[in-house]
């Protein structure tokens, strides 16, 4: 009897984030952004919670975030001015590494932009096979610009918190 009630309650939950075919990059990115905003509202960590989770004080956290932002900024600059596909072949791995670090440090806006970079790389079939892609740079450069803005915003936020 209890299982029946639980099953009915589960079935009654609304489905708010689904994607129907045909898949479209803009629709998928919009859905990801909506899900991210919803998750952020539901479970955003305060600075104190973040520091407790990491087991560090504010000074150590600032050093970690500054180092990540510096590496990320240098990486974005080097990617922006290259047409070497060998460098782009490693782009997805580096993106995943930076995304993991940013997520660990609670930098959700940067995580979002890195997810866009990764999705763009994966959705470009030529780039995903290590070939020169004429559209890749034109698609990824605007995302790098937004990522630059988020890096600057994170630096300002870090300076205000110190």
Coordinates of C-alpha atoms in Angstrom, one line a residue:
X1 CA 0.0 0.0 0.0
X2 CA 2.8 2.5 0.9
X3 CA 4.6 1.7 -2.4
X4 CA 1.4 2.6 -4.3
X5 CA 1.2 6.0 -2.7
X6 CA 5.0 6.6 -3.2
X7 CA 4.6 5.6 -6.9
X8 CA 1.7 7.9 -7.4
X9 CA 3.6 10.8 -5.8
X10 CA 6.7 10.1 -7.9
X11 CA 4.6 10.0 -11.1
X12 CA 3.0 13.3 -10.1
X13 CA 6.3 15.2 -10.0
X14 CA 6.6 17.6 -12.9
X15 CA 9.1 17.1 -15.7
X16 CA 10.6 20.5 -16.4
X17 CA 13.9 19.7 -18.1
X18 CA 13.6 17.5 -21.2
X19 CA 14.8 17.9 -24.7
X20 CA 12.9 16.6 -27.7
X21 CA 14.3 15.7 -31.1
X22 CA 15.5 17.2 -33.3
X23 CA 18.4 18.3 -31.1
X24 CA 19.6 21.8 -31.4
X25 CA 22.7 23.3 -29.8
X26 CA 20.9 26.5 -28.7
X27 CA 18.0 24.5 -27.1
X28 CA 20.4 22.2 -25.3
X29 CA 22.5 25.1 -24.0
X30 CA 19.4 26.9 -22.8
X31 CA 18.2 23.8 -21.0
X32 CA 21.6 23.4 -19.4
X33 CA 21.5 27.0 -18.3
X34 CA 18.0 26.7 -16.8
X35 CA 19.0 23.5 -15.0
X36 CA 22.1 25.1 -13.6
X37 CA 20.2 28.2 -12.4
X38 CA 17.7 25.9 -10.7
X39 CA 20.4 23.8 -9.0
X40 CA 22.2 27.0 -7.9
X41 CA 19.1 28.3 -6.3
X42 CA 18.5 25.0 -4.6
X43 CA 21.9 24.3 -3.3
X44 CA 24.2 27.3 -3.6
X45 CA 27.0 27.1 -1.0
X46 CA 27.8 30.1 1.2
X47 CA 31.5 31.0 1.4
X48 CA 31.6 29.6 4.9
X49 CA 30.1 26.2 3.7
X50 CA 32.5 26.1 0.9
X51 CA 35.5 26.7 3.1
X52 CA 34.3 24.1 5.6
X53 CA 33.8 21.6 2.7
X54 CA 37.3 22.2 1.4
X55 CA 38.8 22.3 4.9
X56 CA 40.7 25.6 4.2
X57 CA 40.6 29.2 5.4
X58 CA 39.8 32.2 3.3
X59 CA 43.5 32.9 2.5
X60 CA 44.2 29.4 1.2
X61 CA 41.0 29.5 -0.8
X62 CA 42.0 32.9 -2.3
X63 CA 45.4 31.4 -3.4
X64 CA 43.7 28.4 -4.9
X65 CA 41.1 30.4 -6.8
X66 CA 43.7 32.9 -8.0
X67 CA 46.0 30.2 -9.3
X68 CA 43.1 28.5 -11.1
X69 CA 42.0 31.8 -12.6
X70 CA 45.5 32.6 -13.7
X71 CA 46.0 29.2 -15.4
X72 CA 42.6 29.4 -17.0
X73 CA 43.2 33.0 -18.3
X74 CA 46.6 31.9 -19.8
X75 CA 45.0 28.9 -21.4
X76 CA 42.1 30.8 -22.9
X77 CA 44.6 33.4 -24.4
X78 CA 46.8 30.7 -25.9
X79 CA 43.7 28.9 -27.4
X80 CA 42.3 32.1 -28.8
X81 CA 45.3 32.9 -30.9
X82 CA 46.0 29.5 -32.4
X83 CA 44.8 27.6 -35.4
X84 CA 46.9 24.5 -34.5
X85 CA 44.4 21.6 -34.4
X86 CA 46.9 19.6 -32.3
X87 CA 46.3 22.1 -29.6
X88 CA 42.5 21.8 -30.1
X89 CA 42.7 18.1 -29.8
X90 CA 43.8 18.5 -26.2
X91 CA 41.2 21.2 -25.6
X92 CA 38.5 18.9 -24.4
X93 CA 40.7 17.3 -21.8
X94 CA 41.9 20.7 -20.5
X95 CA 38.4 22.0 -20.5
X96 CA 37.3 19.0 -18.3
X97 CA 40.2 19.6 -15.9
X98 CA 39.5 23.3 -15.5
X99 CA 35.8 22.5 -15.2
X100 CA 36.5 20.1 -12.3
X101 CA 38.7 22.6 -10.5
X102 CA 36.2 25.4 -10.9
X103 CA 33.4 23.2 -9.7
X104 CA 35.4 22.1 -6.6
X105 CA 36.1 25.8 -5.8
X106 CA 32.4 26.8 -6.3
X107 CA 32.9 28.9 -9.4
X108 CA 29.7 27.9 -11.1
X109 CA 29.6 30.6 -13.7
X110 CA 33.0 29.5 -15.0
X111 CA 31.8 25.9 -14.9
X112 CA 28.9 26.9 -17.2
X113 CA 31.2 28.6 -19.7
X114 CA 33.6 25.6 -19.8
X115 CA 30.6 23.3 -20.4
X116 CA 29.7 25.5 -23.4
X117 CA 33.3 25.1 -24.7
X118 CA 33.2 21.4 -24.2
X119 CA 29.8 21.0 -25.9
X120 CA 30.9 23.1 -28.8
X121 CA 34.0 20.9 -29.3
X122 CA 32.0 17.7 -29.1
X123 CA 29.2 18.9 -31.4
X124 CA 31.7 19.9 -34.1
X125 CA 32.3 16.6 -35.8
X126 CA 35.5 17.7 -37.6
X127 CA 37.1 19.0 -34.4
X128 CA 36.1 15.9 -32.5
X129 CA 38.1 13.9 -35.0
X130 CA 41.2 16.2 -34.8
X131 CA 40.6 17.8 -38.2
X132 CA 40.6 21.4 -39.1
X133 CA 37.2 22.9 -38.6
X134 CA 36.3 26.2 -40.3
X135 CA 33.4 26.8 -38.0
X136 CA 35.0 25.9 -34.7
X137 CA 36.9 29.1 -34.1
X138 CA 33.9 31.2 -35.1
X139 CA 31.8 29.2 -32.6
X140 CA 34.2 29.1 -29.8
X141 CA 35.6 32.6 -29.8
X142 CA 32.4 34.2 -28.4
X143 CA 32.4 31.6 -25.6
X144 CA 36.0 32.5 -24.8
X145 CA 34.9 36.2 -24.6
X146 CA 32.2 35.2 -22.1
X147 CA 34.7 33.1 -20.2
X148 CA 37.0 36.1 -20.0
X149 CA 34.2 38.1 -18.5
X150 CA 33.5 35.4 -15.9
X151 CA 37.2 35.2 -15.0
X152 CA 37.3 39.0 -14.4
X153 CA 34.1 38.8 -12.4
X154 CA 35.5 36.0 -10.2
X155 CA 38.7 38.0 -9.6
X156 CA 36.7 41.1 -8.6
X157 CA 34.5 39.0 -6.3
X158 CA 37.7 37.4 -4.8
X159 CA 39.2 40.9 -4.2
X160 CA 36.0 42.1 -2.4
X161 CA 36.0 39.0 -0.2
X162 CA 39.5 39.5 1.0

